[in-house]
PDB file of C-alpha atoms in Angstrom:
ATOM      1  CA  MET A  16      -7.408  25.831  32.450  1.00  0.00           C
ATOM      2  CA  ASN A  17      -6.007  24.862  35.748  1.00  0.00           C
ATOM      3  CA  TYR A  18      -4.274  21.694  34.998  1.00  0.00           C
ATOM      4  CA  ALA A  19      -3.840  21.495  38.756  1.00  0.00           C
ATOM      5  CA  VAL A  20      -7.019  19.686  38.694  1.00  0.00           C
ATOM      6  CA  LEU A  21      -5.808  16.936  35.907  1.00  0.00           C
ATOM      7  CA  THR A  22      -3.606  15.526  38.600  1.00  0.00           C
ATOM      8  CA  GLN A  23      -6.545  14.624  40.753  1.00  0.00           C
ATOM      9  CA  ARG A  24      -7.847  11.166  40.164  1.00  0.00           C
ATOM     10  CA  ASP A  25     -11.044  11.394  40.432  1.00  0.00           C
ATOM     11  CA  ASN A  26     -11.067  13.755  37.170  1.00  0.00           C
ATOM     12  CA  THR A  27     -11.560  11.027  34.453  1.00  0.00           C
ATOM     13  CA  ASN A  28     -13.902  12.688  32.775  1.00  0.00           C
ATOM     14  CA  LEU A  29     -12.277  15.804  32.317  1.00  0.00           C
ATOM     15  CA  HIS A  30      -9.168  14.181  31.035  1.00  0.00           C
ATOM     16  CA  TRP A  31     -11.549  12.231  28.249  1.00  0.00           C
ATOM     17  CA  ARG A  32     -12.771  15.843  27.569  1.00  0.00           C
ATOM     18  CA  ILE A  33      -9.814  17.476  26.887  1.00  0.00           C
ATOM     19  CA  PHE A  34      -8.507  14.452  25.047  1.00  0.00           C
ATOM     20  CA  CYS A  35     -11.666  14.810  22.457  1.00  0.00           C
ATOM     21  CA  GLU A  36     -11.076  18.916  22.360  1.00  0.00           C
ATOM     22  CA  CYS A  37      -7.732  18.320  21.775  1.00  0.00           C
ATOM     23  CA  ALA A  38      -8.673  16.113  18.818  1.00  0.00           C
ATOM     24  CA  GLN A  39     -11.320  18.232  17.383  1.00  0.00           C
ATOM     25  CA  ASP A  40      -9.536  20.910  17.486  1.00  0.00           C
ATOM     26  CA  ARG A  41      -6.561  19.421  15.432  1.00  0.00           C
ATOM     27  CA  ASN A  42      -9.560  18.428  12.559  1.00  0.00           C
ATOM     28  CA  VAL A  43      -8.512  14.734  13.960  1.00  0.00           C
ATOM     29  CA  ILE A  44     -10.759  12.506  11.858  1.00  0.00           C
ATOM     30  CA  PHE A  45      -9.116   9.223  12.440  1.00  0.00           C
ATOM     31  CA  TYR A  46      -6.421   7.852  15.157  1.00  0.00           C
ATOM     32  CA  TYR A  47      -5.458   4.377  15.979  1.00  0.00           C
ATOM     33  CA  GLU A  48      -2.686   4.063  18.246  1.00  0.00           C
ATOM     34  CA  GLY A  49      -1.364  -0.041  19.111  1.00  0.00           C
ATOM     35  CA  TYR A  50      -0.517  -3.221  17.669  1.00  0.00           C
ATOM     36  CA  PHE A  51      -0.613  -3.566  13.560  1.00  0.00           C
ATOM     37  CA  SER A  52      -0.982  -6.610  11.892  1.00  0.00           C
ATOM     38  CA  GLN A  53      -2.520  -7.473   8.229  1.00  0.00           C
ATOM     39  CA  THR A  54      -6.028  -8.134   9.366  1.00  0.00           C
ATOM     40  CA  ILE A  55      -5.978  -5.175  12.052  1.00  0.00           C
ATOM     41  CA  ILE A  56      -4.640  -3.073   8.612  1.00  0.00           C
ATOM     42  CA  ALA A  57      -7.727  -4.844   6.626  1.00  0.00           C
ATOM     43  CA  ALA A  58     -10.139  -3.913   9.249  1.00  0.00           C
ATOM     44  CA  VAL A  59      -8.973  -0.349  10.267  1.00  0.00           C
ATOM     45  CA  SER A  60      -9.017   0.387   6.532  1.00  0.00           C
ATOM     46  CA  ASP A  61     -12.687  -0.467   6.475  1.00  0.00           C
ATOM     47  CA  ALA A  62     -13.012   2.570   9.028  1.00  0.00           C
ATOM     48  CA  VAL A  63     -10.636   4.782   7.044  1.00  0.00           C
ATOM     49  CA  LYS A  64     -12.382   4.555   4.155  1.00  0.00           C
ATOM     50  CA  MET A  65     -16.078   5.447   5.729  1.00  0.00           C
ATOM     51  CA  ARG A  66     -14.741   8.298   7.732  1.00  0.00           C
ATOM     52  CA  THR A  67     -12.892   9.716   4.874  1.00  0.00           C
ATOM     53  CA  GLU A  68     -16.328   9.726   2.478  1.00  0.00           C
ATOM     54  CA  GLN A  69     -18.237  10.538   5.538  1.00  0.00           C
ATOM     55  CA  VAL A  70     -16.284  14.015   5.950  1.00  0.00           C
ATOM     56  CA  GLY A  71     -16.720  14.648   2.187  1.00  0.00           C
ATOM     57  CA  ALA A  72     -13.248  13.869   0.786  1.00  0.00           C
ATOM     58  CA  ALA A  73     -13.491  14.057  -3.392  1.00  0.00           C
ATOM     59  CA  ASN A  74     -12.715  10.505  -4.521  1.00  0.00           C
ATOM     60  CA  THR A  75      -9.493  11.036  -6.104  1.00  0.00           C
ATOM     61  CA  THR A  76      -8.401  12.553  -2.285  1.00  0.00           C
ATOM     62  CA  ARG A  77      -9.833   9.401  -0.660  1.00  0.00           C
ATOM     63  CA  ARG A  78      -7.620   7.329  -2.966  1.00  0.00           C
ATOM     64  CA  LYS A  79      -4.909   8.681  -2.569  1.00  0.00           C
ATOM     65  CA  LEU A  80      -5.184   8.840   1.368  1.00  0.00           C
ATOM     66  CA  PHE A  81      -6.285   4.903   1.141  1.00  0.00           C
ATOM     67  CA  SER A  82      -3.160   4.511  -0.869  1.00  0.00           C
ATOM     68  CA  SER A  83      -0.916   6.151   1.690  1.00  0.00           C
ATOM     69  CA  PHE A  84      -2.326   4.311   4.571  1.00  0.00           C
ATOM     70  CA  ILE A  85      -1.683   1.123   3.702  1.00  0.00           C
ATOM     71  CA  GLU A  86       1.758   1.701   2.614  1.00  0.00           C
ATOM     72  CA  MET A  87       2.518   3.747   5.998  1.00  0.00           C
ATOM     73  CA  THR A  88       0.866   0.790   8.220  1.00  0.00           C
ATOM     74  CA  GLN A  89       2.286  -1.863   6.188  1.00  0.00           C
ATOM     75  CA  ASN A  90       5.551  -0.057   6.972  1.00  0.00           C
ATOM     76  CA  ILE A  91       4.940  -0.161  10.405  1.00  0.00           C
ATOM     77  CA  ILE A  92       4.362  -4.194   9.888  1.00  0.00           C
ATOM     78  CA  HIS A  93       7.699  -4.573   8.387  1.00  0.00           C
ATOM     79  CA  TYR A  94      10.087  -1.900  10.280  1.00  0.00           C
ATOM     80  CA  SER A  95       8.716  -1.191  13.706  1.00  0.00           C
ATOM     81  CA  VAL A  96      11.321  -2.600  16.253  1.00  0.00           C
ATOM     82  CA  ASP A  97       8.356  -2.983  18.496  1.00  0.00           C
ATOM     83  CA  ALA A  98       6.933  -6.452  17.644  1.00  0.00           C
ATOM     84  CA  TYR A  99       4.326  -8.126  19.802  1.00  0.00           C
ATOM     85  CA  VAL A 100       5.231 -11.440  21.779  1.00  0.00           C
ATOM     86  CA  THR A 101       3.157 -13.577  24.061  1.00  0.00           C
ATOM     87  CA  GLN A 102       3.995 -15.364  26.933  1.00  0.00           C
ATOM     88  CA  ASP A 103       3.669 -18.567  24.137  1.00  0.00           C
ATOM     89  CA  ASN A 104       6.829 -18.431  22.439  1.00  0.00           C
ATOM     90  CA  ARG A 105       5.027 -20.467  19.866  1.00  0.00           C
ATOM     91  CA  GLN A 106       3.180 -18.033  19.492  1.00  0.00           C
ATOM     92  CA  PHE A 107       5.474 -15.415  18.851  1.00  0.00           C
ATOM     93  CA  ASN A 108       4.180 -13.412  15.933  1.00  0.00           C
ATOM     94  CA  ASN A 109       6.837 -11.343  14.306  1.00  0.00           C
ATOM     95  CA  GLU A 110       4.648  -9.439  11.892  1.00  0.00           C
ATOM     96  CA  VAL A 111       2.113  -7.794  14.432  1.00  0.00           C
ATOM     97  CA  ARG A 112       4.328  -4.489  15.665  1.00  0.00           C
ATOM     98  CA  HIS A 113       3.356  -1.553  16.961  1.00  0.00           C
ATOM     99  CA  GLY A 114       2.845   2.226  16.145  1.00  0.00           C
ATOM    100  CA  SER A 115       0.257   4.755  15.282  1.00  0.00           C
ATOM    101  CA  ILE A 116      -1.375   6.457  12.296  1.00  0.00           C
ATOM    102  CA  CYS A 117      -3.815   9.544  12.575  1.00  0.00           C
ATOM    103  CA  ILE A 118      -5.518  11.012   9.763  1.00  0.00           C
ATOM    104  CA  SER A 119      -6.478  15.344  10.365  1.00  0.00           C
ATOM    105  CA  THR A 120      -7.684  17.351   7.336  1.00  0.00           C
ATOM    106  CA  GLN A 121      -7.623  21.246   7.596  1.00  0.00           C
ATOM    107  CA  ALA A 122      -8.554  23.704   4.728  1.00  0.00           C
ATOM    108  CA  GLY A 123      -9.465  21.114   2.068  1.00  0.00           C
ATOM    109  CA  ARG A 124      -5.788  19.139   2.785  1.00  0.00           C
ATOM    110  CA  PHE A 125      -5.833  16.086   4.311  1.00  0.00           C
ATOM    111  CA  TYR A 126      -2.655  14.896   6.211  1.00  0.00           C
ATOM    112  CA  LEU A 127      -1.700  11.560   7.163  1.00  0.00           C
ATOM    113  CA  HIS A 128       0.772  11.047  10.211  1.00  0.00           C
ATOM    114  CA  CYS A 129       2.383   7.854  11.325  1.00  0.00           C
ATOM    115  CA  ALA A 130       4.839   6.811  14.234  1.00  0.00           C
ATOM    116  CA  ASN A 131       7.057   3.457  15.474  1.00  0.00           C
ATOM    117  CA  PRO A 132      10.236   2.669  16.857  1.00  0.00           C
ATOM    118  CA  VAL A 133      13.071   2.002  14.648  1.00  0.00           C
ATOM    119  CA  ASN A 134      16.655   0.720  15.169  1.00  0.00           C
ATOM    120  CA  ALA A 135      19.553   3.199  14.429  1.00  0.00           C
ATOM    121  CA  ALA A 136      20.201   1.458  11.101  1.00  0.00           C
ATOM    122  CA  VAL A 137      16.628   1.835   9.824  1.00  0.00           C
ATOM    123  CA  ALA A 138      16.824   5.184  11.048  1.00  0.00           C
ATOM    124  CA  HIS A 139      19.719   6.312   8.921  1.00  0.00           C
ATOM    125  CA  GLN A 140      18.481   4.357   5.544  1.00  0.00           C
ATOM    126  CA  LEU A 141      15.105   6.115   6.248  1.00  0.00           C
ATOM    127  CA  GLN A 142      16.902   9.619   6.903  1.00  0.00           C
ATOM    128  CA  GLN A 143      18.859   9.616   3.454  1.00  0.00           C
ATOM    129  CA  LYS A 144      15.696   7.874   1.381  1.00  0.00           C
ATOM    130  CA  LEU A 145      13.444  10.890   2.296  1.00  0.00           C
ATOM    131  CA  GLU A 146      16.240  13.709   2.532  1.00  0.00           C
ATOM    132  CA  HIS A 147      16.953  12.316  -0.840  1.00  0.00           C
ATOM    133  CA  LEU A 148      12.909  12.015  -1.767  1.00  0.00           C
ATOM    134  CA  ARG A 149      12.223  15.821  -0.294  1.00  0.00           C
ATOM    135  CA  SER A 150      15.039  17.087  -2.776  1.00  0.00           C
ATOM    136  CA  LEU A 151      12.955  16.058  -5.763  1.00  0.00           C
ATOM    137  CA  THR A 152       9.998  17.931  -7.536  1.00  0.00           C
ATOM    138  CA  ILE A 153       6.903  15.925  -8.410  1.00  0.00           C
ATOM    139  CA  ASP A 154       7.991  15.103 -11.792  1.00  0.00           C
ATOM    140  CA  ASP A 155      11.563  13.726 -10.856  1.00  0.00           C
ATOM    141  CA  ILE A 156       9.260  11.370  -8.070  1.00  0.00           C
ATOM    142  CA  LYS A 157       7.342   9.710 -10.958  1.00  0.00           C
ATOM    143  CA  ARG A 158      10.696   9.333 -13.137  1.00  0.00           C
ATOM    144  CA  GLU A 159      12.136   7.492 -10.205  1.00  0.00           C
ATOM    145  CA  TYR A 160       8.979   5.725  -9.472  1.00  0.00           C
ATOM    146  CA  LYS A 161       8.990   4.468 -12.860  1.00  0.00           C
ATOM    147  CA  ARG A 162      12.743   3.370 -12.643  1.00  0.00           C
ATOM    148  CA  THR A 163      12.389   1.576  -9.594  1.00  0.00           C
ATOM    149  CA  LEU A 164       9.465  -0.111 -10.700  1.00  0.00           C
ATOM    150  CA  ARG A 165      11.497  -1.504 -13.527  1.00  0.00           C
ATOM    151  CA  SER A 166      14.576  -1.993 -11.412  1.00  0.00           C
ATOM    152  CA  GLU A 167      15.850  -5.475  -9.001  1.00  0.00           C
ATOM    153  CA  THR A 168      14.399  -5.261  -4.979  1.00  0.00           C
ATOM    154  CA  PRO A 169      16.892  -3.598  -3.077  1.00  0.00           C
ATOM    155  CA  ASP A 170      17.980  -6.037  -0.627  1.00  0.00           C
ATOM    156  CA  ASP A 171      17.224  -4.310   2.788  1.00  0.00           C
ATOM    157  CA  SER A 172      13.614  -4.098   1.515  1.00  0.00           C
ATOM    158  CA  LYS A 173      10.634  -6.042   2.406  1.00  0.00           C
ATOM    159  CA  GLY A 174       8.518  -4.354   0.097  1.00  0.00           C
ATOM    160  CA  ALA A 175       9.520  -3.446  -3.233  1.00  0.00           C
ATOM    161  CA  GLY A 176      11.014  -0.493  -2.601  1.00  0.00           C
ATOM    162  CA  LEU A 177       8.493   1.716  -3.762  1.00  0.00           C
ATOM    163  CA  GLY A 178       6.441   2.452  -0.390  1.00  0.00           C
ATOM    164  CA  LEU A 179       7.752   6.014  -0.427  1.00  0.00           C
ATOM    165  CA  LEU A 180       8.243   6.654  -3.267  1.00  0.00           C
ATOM    166  CA  THR A 181       4.692   5.702  -3.881  1.00  0.00           C
ATOM    167  CA  VAL A 182       3.531   7.991  -1.034  1.00  0.00           C
ATOM    168  CA  ALA A 183       5.724  11.082  -2.505  1.00  0.00           C
ATOM    169  CA  ARG A 184       3.732  10.458  -5.769  1.00  0.00           C
ATOM    170  CA  ASP A 185       0.595  10.632  -4.178  1.00  0.00           C
ATOM    171  CA  ALA A 186       1.279  13.844  -1.792  1.00  0.00           C
ATOM    172  CA  SER A 187       0.693  17.162  -2.764  1.00  0.00           C
ATOM    173  CA  ALA A 188       3.866  18.697  -0.908  1.00  0.00           C
ATOM    174  CA  PRO A 189       6.963  17.100   0.402  1.00  0.00           C
ATOM    175  CA  LEU A 190       6.907  14.392   3.220  1.00  0.00           C
ATOM    176  CA  GLU A 191       7.913  15.493   6.292  1.00  0.00           C
ATOM    177  CA  PHE A 192       9.793  13.287   9.085  1.00  0.00           C
ATOM    178  CA  GLU A 193      11.526  13.459  12.085  1.00  0.00           C
ATOM    179  CA  PHE A 194      13.705  11.180  14.270  1.00  0.00           C
ATOM    180  CA  THR A 195      13.230  11.928  17.831  1.00  0.00           C
ATOM    181  CA  PRO A 196      15.581   9.891  20.310  1.00  0.00           C
ATOM    182  CA  ILE A 197      13.805   7.193  22.397  1.00  0.00           C
ATOM    183  CA  GLU A 198      15.089   7.434  26.279  1.00  0.00           C
ATOM    184  CA  ASN A 199      16.780   4.607  27.785  1.00  0.00           C
ATOM    185  CA  SER A 200      16.826   2.972  24.372  1.00  0.00           C
ATOM    186  CA  ASP A 201      19.023   3.001  21.060  1.00  0.00           C
ATOM    187  CA  HIS A 202      15.760   2.995  18.848  1.00  0.00           C
ATOM    188  CA  MET A 203      14.477   6.408  17.392  1.00  0.00           C
ATOM    189  CA  LEU A 204      10.913   6.976  17.023  1.00  0.00           C
ATOM    190  CA  PHE A 205      10.085   7.824  13.338  1.00  0.00           C
ATOM    191  CA  TYR A 206       7.649  10.476  12.312  1.00  0.00           C
ATOM    192  CA  LEU A 207       6.547  10.667   9.242  1.00  0.00           C
ATOM    193  CA  LYS A 208       3.765  13.292   7.553  1.00  0.00           C
ATOM    194  CA  ALA A 209       2.072  13.481   4.283  1.00  0.00           C
ATOM    195  CA  THR A 210      -0.326  16.007   3.055  1.00  0.00           C
ATOM    196  CA  ILE A 211      -2.456  14.374   0.755  1.00  0.00           C
TER     197      ILE A 211
ATOM    198  CA  MET B  11      -2.544 -27.984 -16.541  1.00  0.00           C
ATOM    199  CA  ASN B  12      -5.468 -27.394 -13.463  1.00  0.00           C
ATOM    200  CA  ASN B  13      -6.989 -24.552 -13.432  1.00  0.00           C
ATOM    201  CA  LEU B  14      -5.533 -22.317 -10.475  1.00  0.00           C
ATOM    202  CA  TYR B  15      -8.591 -20.000  -8.303  1.00  0.00           C
ATOM    203  CA  ILE B  16      -7.707 -18.264  -5.472  1.00  0.00           C
ATOM    204  CA  ALA B  17     -10.786 -16.793  -3.645  1.00  0.00           C
ATOM    205  CA  PRO B  18     -10.848 -13.092  -2.257  1.00  0.00           C
ATOM    206  CA  THR B  19      -9.443 -11.823   0.889  1.00  0.00           C
ATOM    207  CA  ALA B  20     -10.022  -8.150   2.493  1.00  0.00           C
ATOM    208  CA  SER B  21      -6.690  -7.679   1.348  1.00  0.00           C
ATOM    209  CA  SER B  22      -6.271 -10.003  -2.066  1.00  0.00           C
ATOM    210  CA  PRO B  23      -7.761 -10.304  -5.209  1.00  0.00           C
ATOM    211  CA  GLU B  24      -9.768 -12.630  -6.735  1.00  0.00           C
ATOM    212  CA  ILE B  25      -7.716 -15.063  -9.111  1.00  0.00           C
ATOM    213  CA  ASP B  26      -9.500 -17.041 -11.571  1.00  0.00           C
ATOM    214  CA  LEU B  27      -6.720 -18.653 -14.191  1.00  0.00           C
ATOM    215  CA  ARG B  28      -9.029 -21.039 -16.865  1.00  0.00           C
ATOM    216  CA  PHE B  29      -5.757 -22.545 -18.450  1.00  0.00           C
ATOM    217  CA  ASP B  30      -8.591 -24.550 -20.475  1.00  0.00           C
ATOM    218  CA  ALA B  31     -10.821 -21.737 -21.456  1.00  0.00           C
ATOM    219  CA  ARG B  32      -7.494 -19.159 -21.997  1.00  0.00           C
ATOM    220  CA  HIS B  33      -9.081 -16.878 -19.985  1.00  0.00           C
ATOM    221  CA  PHE B  34      -7.753 -15.159 -16.817  1.00  0.00           C
ATOM    222  CA  LEU B  35      -9.212 -12.571 -14.336  1.00  0.00           C
ATOM    223  CA  ILE B  36      -7.728 -10.754 -11.421  1.00  0.00           C
ATOM    224  CA  LYS B  37     -10.072  -8.834  -9.459  1.00  0.00           C
ATOM    225  CA  GLY B  38     -10.442  -7.331  -6.333  1.00  0.00           C
ATOM    226  CA  GLU B  39      -8.247  -4.906  -4.027  1.00  0.00           C
ATOM    227  CA  ALA B  40      -4.547  -6.238  -3.429  1.00  0.00           C
ATOM    228  CA  TYR B  41      -2.543  -5.633  -0.585  1.00  0.00           C
ATOM    229  CA  PRO B  42      -1.706  -9.057   1.030  1.00  0.00           C
ATOM    230  CA  GLU B  43       0.631  -9.062   3.899  1.00  0.00           C
ATOM    231  CA  ASN B  44       3.484 -10.959   1.428  1.00  0.00           C
ATOM    232  CA  ALA B  45       3.255  -9.707  -1.661  1.00  0.00           C
ATOM    233  CA  ALA B  46       6.159 -11.808  -2.907  1.00  0.00           C
ATOM    234  CA  LEU B  47       4.472 -15.161  -1.428  1.00  0.00           C
ATOM    235  CA  PHE B  48       0.957 -14.259  -2.772  1.00  0.00           C
ATOM    236  CA  TRP B  49       1.929 -13.730  -6.203  1.00  0.00           C
ATOM    237  CA  GLY B  50       4.643 -15.865  -6.085  1.00  0.00           C
ATOM    238  CA  GLU B  51       2.185 -18.572  -6.701  1.00  0.00           C
ATOM    239  CA  VAL B  52       0.700 -16.765  -9.410  1.00  0.00           C
ATOM    240  CA  ILE B  53       3.600 -16.102 -11.459  1.00  0.00           C
ATOM    241  CA  ASN B  54       4.700 -19.668 -11.190  1.00  0.00           C
ATOM    242  CA  SER B  55       1.443 -20.846 -12.090  1.00  0.00           C
ATOM    243  CA  ILE B  56       1.378 -18.605 -15.430  1.00  0.00           C
ATOM    244  CA  ARG B  57       4.965 -19.457 -15.946  1.00  0.00           C
ATOM    245  CA  ARG B  58       4.691 -22.779 -15.727  1.00  0.00           C
ATOM    246  CA  PHE B  59       1.684 -22.744 -18.313  1.00  0.00           C
ATOM    247  CA  ALA B  60       3.737 -20.365 -21.047  1.00  0.00           C
ATOM    248  CA  GLU B  61       6.332 -23.117 -20.919  1.00  0.00           C
ATOM    249  CA  GLU B  62       4.098 -25.829 -21.531  1.00  0.00           C
ATOM    250  CA  ASP B  63       1.097 -24.186 -23.424  1.00  0.00           C
ATOM    251  CA  ALA B  64       1.636 -25.256 -27.670  1.00  0.00           C
ATOM    252  CA  SER B  65      -1.723 -23.661 -29.055  1.00  0.00           C
ATOM    253  CA  VAL B  66      -1.685 -20.356 -30.646  1.00  0.00           C
ATOM    254  CA  GLU B  67      -4.967 -19.527 -29.877  1.00  0.00           C
ATOM    255  CA  THR B  68      -5.805 -15.944 -28.133  1.00  0.00           C
ATOM    256  CA  LEU B  69      -5.109 -15.780 -24.335  1.00  0.00           C
ATOM    257  CA  THR B  70      -7.600 -12.871 -22.533  1.00  0.00           C
ATOM    258  CA  VAL B  71      -6.710 -11.573 -19.195  1.00  0.00           C
ATOM    259  CA  ASP B  72      -9.082  -9.285 -17.553  1.00  0.00           C
ATOM    260  CA  VAL B  73      -7.640  -6.811 -14.940  1.00  0.00           C
ATOM    261  CA  VAL B  74     -10.278  -5.600 -12.927  1.00  0.00           C
ATOM    262  CA  LEU B  75      -7.993  -4.039  -9.331  1.00  0.00           C
ATOM    263  CA  THR B  76      -9.383  -1.168  -7.978  1.00  0.00           C
ATOM    264  CA  TYR B  77      -6.337  -1.086  -5.710  1.00  0.00           C
ATOM    265  CA  PHE B  78      -2.666  -2.515  -5.327  1.00  0.00           C
ATOM    266  CA  ASN B  79      -0.305  -1.769  -3.161  1.00  0.00           C
ATOM    267  CA  SER B  80       3.325  -0.795  -4.128  1.00  0.00           C
ATOM    268  CA  SER B  81       4.725  -4.587  -3.460  1.00  0.00           C
ATOM    269  CA  SER B  82       1.930  -5.710  -5.640  1.00  0.00           C
ATOM    270  CA  THR B  83       2.706  -3.374  -8.011  1.00  0.00           C
ATOM    271  CA  LYS B  84       6.291  -4.909  -9.101  1.00  0.00           C
ATOM    272  CA  MET B  85       4.552  -8.345  -8.884  1.00  0.00           C
ATOM    273  CA  LEU B  86       2.231  -7.388 -11.426  1.00  0.00           C
ATOM    274  CA  PHE B  87       4.619  -6.131 -13.655  1.00  0.00           C
ATOM    275  CA  SER B  88       6.243  -9.625 -13.316  1.00  0.00           C
ATOM    276  CA  PHE B  89       3.150 -11.403 -14.437  1.00  0.00           C
ATOM    277  CA  PHE B  90       2.633  -9.198 -17.468  1.00  0.00           C
ATOM    278  CA  ASP B  91       6.220  -9.825 -18.845  1.00  0.00           C
ATOM    279  CA  ILE B  92       5.376 -13.397 -18.822  1.00  0.00           C
ATOM    280  CA  LEU B  93       2.329 -12.812 -20.913  1.00  0.00           C
ATOM    281  CA  ASN B  94       4.396 -10.411 -22.857  1.00  0.00           C
ATOM    282  CA  GLU B  95       7.153 -12.994 -24.123  1.00  0.00           C
ATOM    283  CA  LYS B  96       3.906 -15.061 -24.642  1.00  0.00           C
ATOM    284  CA  ALA B  97       2.254 -12.954 -27.604  1.00  0.00           C
ATOM    285  CA  ALA B  98       5.649 -12.294 -28.905  1.00  0.00           C
ATOM    286  CA  GLY B  99       5.933 -15.776 -30.149  1.00  0.00           C
ATOM    287  CA  ASP B 100       3.093 -16.700 -32.103  1.00  0.00           C
ATOM    288  CA  THR B 101       0.153 -16.778 -29.241  1.00  0.00           C
ATOM    289  CA  PRO B 102      -1.882 -13.520 -28.882  1.00  0.00           C
ATOM    290  CA  VAL B 103      -2.596 -12.005 -25.649  1.00  0.00           C
ATOM    291  CA  VAL B 104      -5.694  -9.230 -25.216  1.00  0.00           C
ATOM    292  CA  LEU B 105      -5.169  -7.229 -22.044  1.00  0.00           C
ATOM    293  CA  ASN B 106      -8.403  -5.457 -20.324  1.00  0.00           C
ATOM    294  CA  TRP B 107      -7.227  -3.362 -18.270  1.00  0.00           C
ATOM    295  CA  TYR B 108     -10.376  -1.821 -16.249  1.00  0.00           C
ATOM    296  CA  HIS B 109     -10.452   0.937 -14.171  1.00  0.00           C
ATOM    297  CA  ASP B 110     -12.821   3.909 -12.324  1.00  0.00           C
ATOM    298  CA  GLU B 111     -12.933   6.384 -14.843  1.00  0.00           C
ATOM    299  CA  GLU B 112     -11.407   9.043 -12.208  1.00  0.00           C
ATOM    300  CA  ASP B 113      -8.623   6.896 -11.015  1.00  0.00           C
ATOM    301  CA  ASP B 114      -5.343   7.656 -12.537  1.00  0.00           C
ATOM    302  CA  THR B 115      -3.079   5.770 -10.964  1.00  0.00           C
ATOM    303  CA  ILE B 116      -4.369   2.659 -12.520  1.00  0.00           C
ATOM    304  CA  TYR B 117      -4.959   4.510 -15.336  1.00  0.00           C
ATOM    305  CA  GLU B 118      -1.594   5.609 -15.455  1.00  0.00           C
ATOM    306  CA  PHE B 119      -0.240   2.199 -14.598  1.00  0.00           C
ATOM    307  CA  GLY B 120      -2.121   0.504 -17.640  1.00  0.00           C
ATOM    308  CA  GLN B 121      -0.467   2.983 -19.783  1.00  0.00           C
ATOM    309  CA  GLU B 122       3.461   1.938 -18.424  1.00  0.00           C
ATOM    310  CA  LEU B 123       2.034  -1.742 -18.669  1.00  0.00           C
ATOM    311  CA  CYS B 124       1.447  -0.504 -22.671  1.00  0.00           C
ATOM    312  CA  GLU B 125       4.865   0.803 -23.098  1.00  0.00           C
ATOM    313  CA  ASP B 126       6.523  -1.834 -21.555  1.00  0.00           C
ATOM    314  CA  PHE B 127       4.879  -4.479 -23.233  1.00  0.00           C
ATOM    315  CA  PRO B 128       4.175  -3.636 -26.882  1.00  0.00           C
ATOM    316  CA  ASP B 129       3.438  -7.031 -27.476  1.00  0.00           C
ATOM    317  CA  LEU B 130       0.395  -7.493 -25.521  1.00  0.00           C
ATOM    318  CA  THR B 131      -2.939  -6.118 -27.414  1.00  0.00           C
ATOM    319  CA  PHE B 132      -4.212  -3.533 -24.730  1.00  0.00           C
ATOM    320  CA  HIS B 133      -7.610  -2.231 -24.299  1.00  0.00           C
ATOM    321  CA  ASP B 134      -8.072   0.325 -22.067  1.00  0.00           C
ATOM    322  CA  HIS B 135     -12.065   0.220 -19.867  1.00  0.00           C
ATOM    323  CA  ALA B 136     -13.358   3.356 -18.173  1.00  0.00           C
ATOM    324  CA  LEU B 137     -15.532   2.125 -15.715  1.00  0.00           C
ATOM    325  CA  GLN B 138     -18.038   4.920 -14.506  1.00  0.00           C
ATOM    326  CA  GLY B 139     -18.820   5.161 -11.029  1.00  0.00           C
TER     327      GLY B 139
END
């Protein structure tokens, strides 16, 4: 591949083809990047349900994918630092936030990837929570899930403190994550991957 | 006390609390944007009813949820906690817990409820397909 051609402005078709081939090579079955709101999540949910059915995922797998999809996208709405702001302040909506979600598949396994920018404090909390979850066996995770279900909701949680535990419970391998510094910003890009 | 009906949306279930008929229904998918707000209304209604109701006639709850997110899970626990207290008194409470036969997550959550709220008369219903 001669990458020099990519810099030419009249090669938009080629750019598009490379983008599609890249998605195909990585077996991407679903990708959305942009603002998330509750309405968008509900609409995109429909697309995810149809797509996972179309590619022939087993019912149990589809349910787990859907569950993790909801937890991840609602986390974006709650914790992404990139909130949508319109020109009109009265229209400011703190519950519309930016992030991305991707579903890919390989050798019968499905992978959910999500990413969104977070502030340093949230990054620190997430890192601690996720490192802890990675140290647990699936039986430990189930026990912790039951314990958290019956305990008071932590102050720093906008849900029930059960979101990541739910994703970990449905995953067939430890959750993978990464924090990447964002240039000219104190924020970090949070990336999370679940294997279903 | 007035019945409470909430129509289903794409991300919240149908709620049909018929206090006069002593029958409650929760049906659909539950991943509301603000679980505390959505379930708060339901939980407050059931709590008020539980306090005011003096009858010992059986209360029946049909739960036909196909999905609920993590924050709704916790709210459901609070909902059944109130009904369990009612059942620990003199009012029998029957919980019909419906789920797809292949859905282990919802089946297992039903078992959790059954363990934690022993005063409820729990019936598990596995639905085909």
